[in-house]
Amino acid sequence: MVKVITYGTYDMLHYGHIRLLERAKALGDYLIVGVTSDDYDKTRGKINNQQSLMERIAAVKETGLADEIIVEEYEGQKIDDIRRLGVDIFTVGSDWVGHFDYLKEFCKVIYLPRTEGISSSEVRAEKRKLRIGLVGSASFRTKFVNESKFVNGVEVVGAYLSRDDPETRDLFSAGSYGELLDRVDAVYIVSKPEDHYKHTKQALEAGKHVLCESPMAYTREQCRALYALAAEKKLILMDAIKTAYSTAYERLIYMAKGGKIGRVVSIDAICTSLRGGISLGGVDLSQRWNSMCGWAPAAMLPVFQIFGTDYKDRTFYTKFQDKEKNIDAFTKIDFLYPSGVATVKVATGAKAEGELVIAGTTGYIYVPAPWWKTDYFEVRYENPEDNKRFFYQLDGEGIRYEIVAFAKAIESGKNMNYVPEDISEAIAGVIGDFNDRINMVEFQ
Ligand code: CTP
């Protein structure tokens, strides 16, 4: 029996795929089809498959051409599969010519002519693009524009309040916010934190989906009201903490919650930046975010994800740079929970190692700086031989995945909840408490 194997993503299965499978099958007696997992595709830079792995597998199955379907999950798996399954022929389309010659050591390699004029990318592109408008004037707006170019099916069509930035100046529309809202399906809000609530509310009222930088509002109640409005209008409202969309970060949170380091007793998260932030030398601070708004949402995320939002006590230790303008150079927040403690340190006027340490009763998770855009972490134990290292590809600091998640949520009508509503609300609550100086110790 001649065994043939072929691999692919098979997103939105089209006749190019079917023709390839037919010819692959005709090469032998038994056809094995490897369908790529979503994670593996991510590492290959294919981030916006429209269909899930299960849907893609079901579509391949339905062709009736595959005798066996397997999932391709990691780099180097092809060699393992070929050996394990006793494969005689490996085949893929001619777009891969030369790429898999290294497999000739293990079996016959055949490149079949690719069907002209069709691809999953084209099928995906046929759908109307999601038109996104930008609202704000912070520097990561430019990153958003660049990252959106990697995501099929979305298009940044305009910006409001962004005249200052040369790279996005051409997107700037001289009209009002309302005029921008008329031209888009969704907005990404990165205006000054005190305007987030107002801008988000107006967008939702106009029937537009919203991806808003954290904090979404300055009080818990306002944040809750925004989510209620979004639900009522059947719109997607997402909190844009990019860390939440990093695969490595997601995994380490699951590990911490899943007992890999025993019971979690303490979390220490540090985020600082001098570049682009304020400096102690004193510059025009009016346009800048303070340390709390710039960093605390991301820094509090692991705390709230692991311990929940129901803390028993919370204290700020703050060094202000300009108290009147509410600019803190450095803030430490201590949280007390019934079963643990957490410390968050944020600064735009001081520098420290930006690492995350989650301590448990049997070991700890260590994420090196800059942990908020991590692709790597370690689970460490008393006996170093038990330590484990984990790496997951991260493209575009998580912003790219965030845009994919936002577009998918809009398309499916289901919020993906990378940052759950109660966490968004708790973050707004802490920022509000900071603004009201509740439980704050100041130092000079
Ligand atoms: N294929 C083909 N003819 C096409 C499209 C794909 O023969 N018009 C083959 C590819 O060469 C590969 C298999 O089908 O062997 C699976 O391809 P996949 O990457 O899943 O599909 P594409 O349509 O190429 O996807 P994309 O546009 O996302 O790259």
Coordinates of C-alpha atoms and ligand atoms in Angstrom, one line a residue:
M1 CA 0.0 0.0 0.0
V2 CA 1.4 3.4 -1.0
K3 CA 0.8 6.0 1.7
V4 CA 0.6 9.7 0.7
I5 CA 0.7 12.6 3.1
T6 CA -0.1 16.3 2.5
Y7 CA -0.4 19.3 4.8
G8 CA -2.3 22.6 4.7
T9 CA -4.5 25.1 6.6
Y10 CA -7.6 24.5 4.4
D11 CA -9.3 27.6 5.6
M12 CA -12.6 28.2 3.8
L13 CA -12.1 25.1 1.7
H14 CA -12.1 25.9 -2.0
Y15 CA -11.7 24.0 -5.3
G16 CA -7.9 24.6 -5.3
H17 CA -7.7 22.5 -2.2
I18 CA -10.0 19.9 -3.5
R19 CA -8.1 19.5 -6.7
L20 CA -4.9 19.2 -4.7
L21 CA -6.4 16.5 -2.5
E22 CA -7.7 14.6 -5.5
R23 CA -4.4 14.5 -7.1
A24 CA -2.6 13.7 -3.9
K25 CA -5.0 10.7 -3.4
A26 CA -4.3 9.5 -6.9
L27 CA -0.6 9.3 -6.2
G28 CA -1.2 6.3 -3.9
D29 CA -3.7 4.1 -2.0
Y30 CA -4.0 5.9 1.3
L31 CA -4.1 9.6 1.9
I32 CA -3.2 11.3 5.2
V33 CA -4.1 15.0 5.5
G34 CA -2.3 17.1 8.1
V35 CA -4.4 20.2 9.1
T36 CA -2.5 22.9 10.8
S37 CA -3.5 23.9 14.4
D38 CA -4.4 27.5 15.1
D39 CA -1.3 27.9 17.3
Y40 CA 1.0 26.4 14.7
D41 CA -0.4 28.8 12.1
K42 CA 0.2 31.7 14.4
T43 CA 3.9 30.8 14.6
R44 CA 3.9 30.7 10.8
G45 CA 2.5 34.2 10.7
K46 CA -1.0 33.0 9.5
I47 CA -3.1 34.7 12.0
N48 CA -6.5 35.3 10.6
N49 CA -8.0 32.0 9.6
Q50 CA -11.7 32.5 9.4
Q51 CA -12.4 29.0 10.5
S52 CA -11.5 27.1 13.6
L53 CA -9.4 23.9 13.5
M54 CA -12.5 21.8 14.0
E55 CA -14.3 23.5 11.2
R56 CA -11.3 23.1 8.9
I57 CA -11.0 19.4 9.7
A58 CA -14.7 18.9 9.2
A59 CA -14.4 20.5 5.7
V60 CA -11.5 18.2 4.7
K61 CA -13.4 15.2 6.0
E62 CA -16.5 16.1 4.0
T63 CA -14.5 15.9 0.7
G64 CA -14.3 12.2 1.4
L65 CA -10.8 12.2 0.0
A66 CA -8.8 11.8 3.2
D67 CA -8.4 8.3 4.7
E68 CA -6.9 9.8 7.8
I69 CA -6.7 13.3 9.2
I70 CA -4.0 14.5 11.6
V71 CA -3.3 17.8 13.2
E72 CA 0.0 19.6 12.5
E73 CA 1.1 21.3 15.7
Y74 CA 4.8 22.0 15.6
E75 CA 7.8 22.8 13.5
G76 CA 9.5 19.5 12.5
Q77 CA 6.4 17.4 12.9
K78 CA 6.5 16.3 9.3
I79 CA 9.6 14.2 9.8
D80 CA 8.0 12.6 12.9
D81 CA 4.7 11.9 11.0
I82 CA 6.5 10.4 7.9
R83 CA 8.5 8.0 10.1
R84 CA 5.7 7.2 12.5
L85 CA 3.0 6.6 9.8
G86 CA 5.3 4.9 7.3
V87 CA 4.6 7.4 4.6
D88 CA 5.9 6.8 1.0
I89 CA 5.1 10.1 -0.7
F90 CA 4.9 13.6 0.7
T91 CA 3.1 16.1 -1.6
V92 CA 2.1 19.8 -1.5
G93 CA 1.3 22.5 -4.0
S94 CA 3.9 24.1 -6.3
D95 CA 3.9 27.3 -4.2
W96 CA 6.2 25.3 -1.9
V97 CA 8.7 24.1 -4.6
G98 CA 12.1 23.4 -3.0
H99 CA 10.9 24.1 0.5
F100 CA 10.4 20.5 1.5
D101 CA 13.3 18.9 -0.3
Y102 CA 14.9 18.1 3.0
L103 CA 12.2 15.4 3.4
K104 CA 13.6 13.5 0.5
E105 CA 15.8 11.7 3.0
F106 CA 12.7 10.1 4.4
C107 CA 10.3 9.6 1.5
K108 CA 9.5 10.7 -2.1
V109 CA 8.6 14.4 -2.4
I110 CA 6.2 15.6 -5.1
Y111 CA 5.2 19.2 -5.8
L112 CA 1.8 19.3 -7.6
P113 CA 0.9 22.3 -9.8
R114 CA -1.1 24.8 -7.8
T115 CA -4.5 25.7 -9.2
E116 CA -4.4 29.2 -10.6
G117 CA -6.7 32.0 -9.6
I118 CA -7.9 30.9 -6.1
S119 CA -6.6 31.0 -2.6
S120 CA -8.0 31.2 0.9
S121 CA -6.6 34.7 1.2
E122 CA -8.6 35.7 -1.8
V123 CA -11.8 34.1 -0.5
R124 CA -11.3 35.9 2.7
A125 CA -10.6 39.2 1.0
E126 CA -13.9 39.0 -1.0
K127 CA -15.8 39.8 2.2
R128 CA -16.4 43.5 2.8
K129 CA -13.6 44.9 4.9
L130 CA -14.2 46.1 8.5
R131 CA -13.6 49.8 8.4
I132 CA -11.9 51.1 11.5
G133 CA -11.4 54.7 12.6
L134 CA -8.8 55.8 15.1
V135 CA -9.5 58.2 17.9
G136 CA -6.6 59.7 19.8
S137 CA -3.2 61.0 19.8
A138 CA -0.9 58.5 21.6
S139 CA 2.0 57.0 19.9
F140 CA 0.8 53.4 19.8
R141 CA -1.9 54.5 17.3
T142 CA 0.8 54.3 14.7
K143 CA 1.6 50.7 15.8
F144 CA -2.0 49.9 15.4
V145 CA -2.1 51.1 11.8
N146 CA 1.1 49.1 11.0
E147 CA -0.2 46.0 12.6
S148 CA -3.6 46.3 11.0
K149 CA -1.9 45.8 7.6
F150 CA -1.1 42.2 8.6
V151 CA -4.8 41.4 9.3
N152 CA -6.9 40.4 6.3
G153 CA -10.3 42.0 6.2
V154 CA -9.7 45.1 8.2
E155 CA -8.9 48.6 7.0
V156 CA -8.0 51.8 8.9
V157 CA -10.0 54.4 7.0
G158 CA -9.7 57.6 9.1
A159 CA -8.6 59.2 12.3
Y160 CA -9.8 61.8 14.7
L161 CA -7.6 63.9 17.0
S162 CA -4.3 62.7 15.4
R163 CA -2.9 65.6 13.5
D164 CA 0.4 65.5 15.5
D165 CA 1.7 62.2 14.2
P166 CA 3.4 62.3 10.7
E167 CA 2.8 58.7 10.0
T168 CA -1.0 58.8 10.4
R169 CA -1.5 62.4 9.4
D170 CA -3.0 61.5 6.1
L171 CA -5.7 59.5 7.8
F172 CA -6.8 62.6 9.8
S173 CA -10.2 63.9 8.9
A174 CA -10.7 67.5 9.6
G175 CA -14.4 67.0 10.6
S176 CA -16.0 66.2 13.9
Y177 CA -15.9 62.9 15.8
G178 CA -19.4 62.3 14.6
E179 CA -18.3 62.6 11.0
L180 CA -15.6 60.0 11.5
L181 CA -18.2 57.7 13.1
D182 CA -20.4 58.0 10.0
R183 CA -17.6 56.5 7.9
V184 CA -16.6 53.5 10.0
D185 CA -17.9 50.2 11.4
A186 CA -15.7 50.3 14.5
V187 CA -13.3 52.6 16.3
Y188 CA -10.1 52.0 18.2
I189 CA -10.0 54.6 21.0
V190 CA -6.6 55.7 22.3
S191 CA -7.5 59.3 23.2
K192 CA -6.6 60.8 26.6
P193 CA -7.8 58.5 29.4
E194 CA -10.2 61.1 30.7
D195 CA -12.0 61.1 27.3
H196 CA -12.3 57.3 26.9
Y197 CA -15.7 57.1 28.4
K198 CA -17.1 60.0 26.4
H199 CA -15.6 58.7 23.1
T200 CA -16.7 55.1 23.7
K201 CA -20.2 56.1 24.7
Q202 CA -20.7 58.3 21.6
A203 CA -19.4 55.5 19.3
L204 CA -21.7 52.9 20.9
E205 CA -24.6 55.3 20.6
A206 CA -23.8 55.7 17.0
G207 CA -24.0 51.9 16.6
K208 CA -20.2 51.3 16.2
H209 CA -18.1 48.6 17.7
V210 CA -15.3 49.8 20.1
L211 CA -11.9 48.6 21.0
C212 CA -10.8 51.0 23.8
E213 CA -7.4 51.3 25.5
S214 CA -7.6 50.7 29.2
P215 CA -8.9 52.3 31.4
M216 CA -12.1 52.4 29.5
A217 CA -13.6 54.9 32.1
Y218 CA -12.6 56.6 35.3
T219 CA -15.2 54.8 37.5
R220 CA -16.5 51.2 37.8
E221 CA -20.0 52.5 37.2
Q222 CA -19.2 54.2 34.0
C223 CA -17.4 51.2 32.7
R224 CA -20.3 49.0 33.6
A225 CA -22.7 51.4 31.9
L226 CA -20.6 51.2 28.7
Y227 CA -20.8 47.4 28.7
A228 CA -24.5 47.5 29.3
L229 CA -24.9 49.9 26.4
A230 CA -22.9 47.7 24.2
A231 CA -24.9 44.6 25.1
E232 CA -28.2 46.5 24.6
K233 CA -27.1 47.6 21.1
K234 CA -25.5 44.2 20.3
L235 CA -22.2 45.7 19.7
I236 CA -18.7 44.5 20.6
L237 CA -16.9 46.5 23.3
M238 CA -13.4 45.2 24.0
D239 CA -10.7 46.4 26.4
A240 CA -7.4 46.8 24.4
I241 CA -4.8 45.6 26.9
K242 CA -2.5 44.0 24.3
T243 CA -0.8 41.8 26.9
A244 CA -4.0 39.8 27.2
Y245 CA -3.7 38.7 23.6
S246 CA -0.2 37.3 23.8
T247 CA -0.2 33.5 23.6
A248 CA 2.6 33.1 26.2
Y249 CA 0.8 35.3 28.6
E250 CA -2.5 33.4 28.2
R251 CA -0.7 30.1 28.8
L252 CA 1.2 31.3 31.9
I253 CA -2.1 32.6 33.5
Y254 CA -3.7 29.2 32.8
M255 CA -0.7 27.4 34.4
A256 CA -0.8 29.6 37.5
K257 CA -4.5 29.1 37.9
G258 CA -4.3 25.4 37.0
G259 CA -2.0 24.6 40.0
K260 CA 1.4 24.2 38.2
I261 CA 3.0 26.1 41.0
G262 CA 0.7 25.0 43.8
R263 CA -1.5 27.7 45.3
V264 CA -0.6 31.2 44.2
V265 CA 0.3 33.3 47.2
S266 CA 1.9 36.4 45.7
I267 CA 2.2 38.3 42.4
D268 CA 4.7 41.0 41.6
A269 CA 4.3 43.0 38.4
I270 CA 6.5 45.8 37.4
C271 CA 6.1 48.1 34.3
T272 CA 8.2 51.2 33.7
S273 CA 9.2 53.3 30.8
L274 CA 11.1 56.6 30.5
R275 CA 11.0 56.7 26.7
G276 CA 7.8 58.4 25.5
G277 CA 6.7 58.8 29.0
I278 CA 7.3 61.7 31.4
S279 CA 10.7 62.3 32.8
L280 CA 11.6 63.7 36.2
G281 CA 13.3 66.6 34.3
G282 CA 9.8 68.0 33.5
V283 CA 8.4 68.4 30.0
D284 CA 5.0 69.4 28.8
L285 CA 2.9 66.8 30.5
S286 CA -0.5 67.9 29.3
Q287 CA -0.7 65.4 26.4
R288 CA 0.9 62.5 28.2
W289 CA -0.6 59.7 30.2
N290 CA 0.3 59.4 33.8
S291 CA 2.0 56.2 35.1
M292 CA -1.2 54.9 36.4
C293 CA -3.2 55.1 33.2
G294 CA -0.2 54.2 31.0
W295 CA 0.8 51.1 32.9
A296 CA -1.4 50.1 35.7
P297 CA -4.2 48.4 33.6
A298 CA -1.6 46.0 32.1
A299 CA 0.2 45.5 35.4
M300 CA -3.1 44.8 37.3
L301 CA -4.3 42.3 34.7
P302 CA -2.5 39.2 36.0
V303 CA -3.5 40.1 39.6
F304 CA -7.2 40.3 38.7
Q305 CA -7.0 37.3 36.4
I306 CA -5.4 35.1 39.1
F307 CA -6.8 36.4 42.4
G308 CA -10.1 37.9 41.1
T309 CA -11.3 41.5 41.5
D310 CA -12.6 41.1 45.1
Y311 CA -9.6 42.3 47.0
K312 CA -9.9 43.1 50.7
D313 CA -7.5 46.0 50.8
R314 CA -5.7 48.3 48.4
T315 CA -3.1 51.0 49.1
F316 CA -1.3 53.4 46.7
Y317 CA 2.2 54.6 47.4
T318 CA 2.8 57.5 45.1
K319 CA 5.5 59.9 44.1
F320 CA 3.8 62.7 42.1
Q321 CA 5.6 64.7 39.6
D322 CA 2.8 67.2 39.0
K323 CA 0.0 66.6 41.5
E324 CA -2.3 69.2 40.0
K325 CA -2.2 67.5 36.6
N326 CA -2.4 64.1 38.3
I327 CA 0.9 63.0 36.9
D328 CA 2.6 60.3 39.0
A329 CA 6.2 59.6 38.4
F330 CA 6.0 56.3 40.3
T331 CA 3.2 54.4 42.0
K332 CA 3.2 51.1 43.9
I333 CA -0.1 49.5 44.6
D334 CA -0.4 46.8 47.2
F335 CA -3.4 44.5 47.1
L336 CA -4.5 42.2 49.9
Y337 CA -6.7 39.1 49.2
P338 CA -7.9 36.5 51.6
S339 CA -5.4 34.0 50.2
G340 CA -2.6 36.1 48.8
V341 CA -1.0 39.5 48.2
A342 CA 0.0 41.4 45.0
T343 CA 2.2 44.3 44.3
V344 CA 2.1 46.4 41.2
K345 CA 4.8 49.0 40.5
V346 CA 4.3 51.4 37.6
A347 CA 6.5 54.4 36.6
T348 CA 7.1 56.8 33.8
G349 CA 9.5 58.8 35.9
A350 CA 11.6 55.9 37.3
K351 CA 13.2 52.8 35.9
A352 CA 13.1 49.2 37.2
E353 CA 13.3 45.7 35.8
G354 CA 10.0 45.1 34.1
E355 CA 9.4 41.5 35.2
L356 CA 6.5 39.5 36.5
V357 CA 6.9 36.9 39.3
I358 CA 4.0 34.7 40.4
A359 CA 4.9 32.8 43.5
G360 CA 3.1 29.6 44.5
T361 CA 3.4 27.1 47.3
T362 CA 5.4 24.6 45.1
G363 CA 7.2 26.9 42.7
Y364 CA 7.0 30.2 40.8
I365 CA 6.5 31.5 37.3
Y366 CA 9.1 34.0 36.1
V367 CA 8.6 36.2 33.1
P368 CA 11.6 38.4 32.2
A369 CA 11.3 42.0 31.1
P370 CA 9.4 43.3 29.2
W371 CA 6.8 40.8 30.6
W372 CA 3.8 42.7 29.1
K373 CA 4.9 41.8 25.6
T374 CA 6.3 38.4 26.4
D375 CA 6.9 35.3 24.2
Y376 CA 8.8 33.5 26.9
F377 CA 8.5 32.4 30.5
E378 CA 9.9 29.9 33.0
V379 CA 8.2 27.7 35.6
R380 CA 10.8 27.3 38.3
Y381 CA 11.0 24.9 41.3
E382 CA 13.2 24.3 44.3
N383 CA 15.1 21.7 42.3
P384 CA 16.4 23.5 39.2
E385 CA 16.2 20.1 37.3
D386 CA 12.4 20.4 37.4
N387 CA 12.4 23.9 35.8
K388 CA 10.6 24.3 32.5
R389 CA 10.9 27.0 29.8
F390 CA 8.1 28.0 27.5
F391 CA 8.2 29.9 24.2
Y392 CA 5.3 31.0 22.1
Q393 CA 5.6 33.2 19.1
L394 CA 4.4 36.8 19.5
D395 CA 4.0 39.1 16.5
G396 CA 3.5 42.8 16.8
E397 CA 3.5 42.9 20.6
G398 CA 0.1 41.3 20.7
I399 CA -1.6 44.2 18.8
R400 CA -1.9 42.1 15.7
Y401 CA -3.7 39.3 17.6
E402 CA -5.8 41.9 19.3
I403 CA -7.0 43.2 16.0
V404 CA -7.8 39.7 14.8
A405 CA -9.8 39.0 18.0
F406 CA -11.7 42.2 17.6
A407 CA -12.5 41.5 13.9
K408 CA -13.6 38.0 14.8
A409 CA -15.7 39.1 17.7
I410 CA -17.5 41.5 15.4
E411 CA -18.0 38.9 12.7
S412 CA -19.3 36.2 15.1
G413 CA -21.2 38.7 17.3
K414 CA -19.5 37.1 20.3
N415 CA -17.1 38.8 22.6
M416 CA -14.0 36.7 23.1
N417 CA -13.4 38.1 26.6
Y418 CA -9.7 38.2 26.6
V419 CA -10.2 41.0 29.2
P420 CA -13.4 40.0 31.0
E421 CA -15.8 42.8 31.8
D422 CA -15.4 42.5 35.6
I423 CA -11.7 43.0 35.2
S424 CA -12.2 46.0 32.9
E425 CA -14.5 47.5 35.6
A426 CA -12.1 46.7 38.4
I427 CA -9.3 48.5 36.5
A428 CA -11.5 51.6 36.0
G429 CA -12.4 51.4 39.7
V430 CA -8.7 51.5 40.8
I431 CA -7.9 54.3 38.4
G432 CA -10.9 56.2 39.9
D433 CA -9.7 55.6 43.4
F434 CA -6.3 56.9 42.4
N435 CA -7.8 60.1 41.0
D436 CA -9.8 60.5 44.2
R437 CA -6.6 59.7 46.3
I438 CA -8.4 57.0 48.2
N439 CA -6.0 55.0 50.5
M440 CA -2.9 56.8 49.2
V441 CA 0.4 57.4 50.9
E442 CA 2.5 60.0 49.1
F443 CA 6.2 60.4 49.3
Q444 CA 8.6 63.0 47.9
Ligands
CTP1 N1 -3.3 24.8 -3.0 C1 -3.4 24.5 -4.4 N2 -4.0 25.5 -5.2 C2 -4.6 26.6 -4.7 C3 -4.5 26.9 -3.3 C4 -3.9 25.9 -2.5 O1 -3.0 23.5 -4.9 N3 -5.1 27.5 -5.5 C5 -2.7 23.8 -2.2 C6 -1.4 24.4 -1.5 O2 -0.3 24.3 -2.3 C7 -1.3 23.4 -0.3 C8 -2.8 23.0 0.0 O3 -3.5 23.4 -1.2 O4 -0.6 22.2 -0.7 C9 -3.3 23.7 1.2 O5 -3.1 25.1 1.0 P1 -3.4 26.3 2.0 O6 -2.2 27.0 2.4 O7 -4.3 25.8 3.1 O8 -4.4 27.2 1.1 P2 -4.2 28.6 0.4 O9 -5.4 28.9 -0.4 O10 -2.9 28.7 -0.4 O11 -4.1 29.5 1.7 P3 -3.6 31.0 1.9 O12 -4.2 31.9 0.8 O13 -4.1 31.4 3.3 O14 -2.1 31.0 1.8

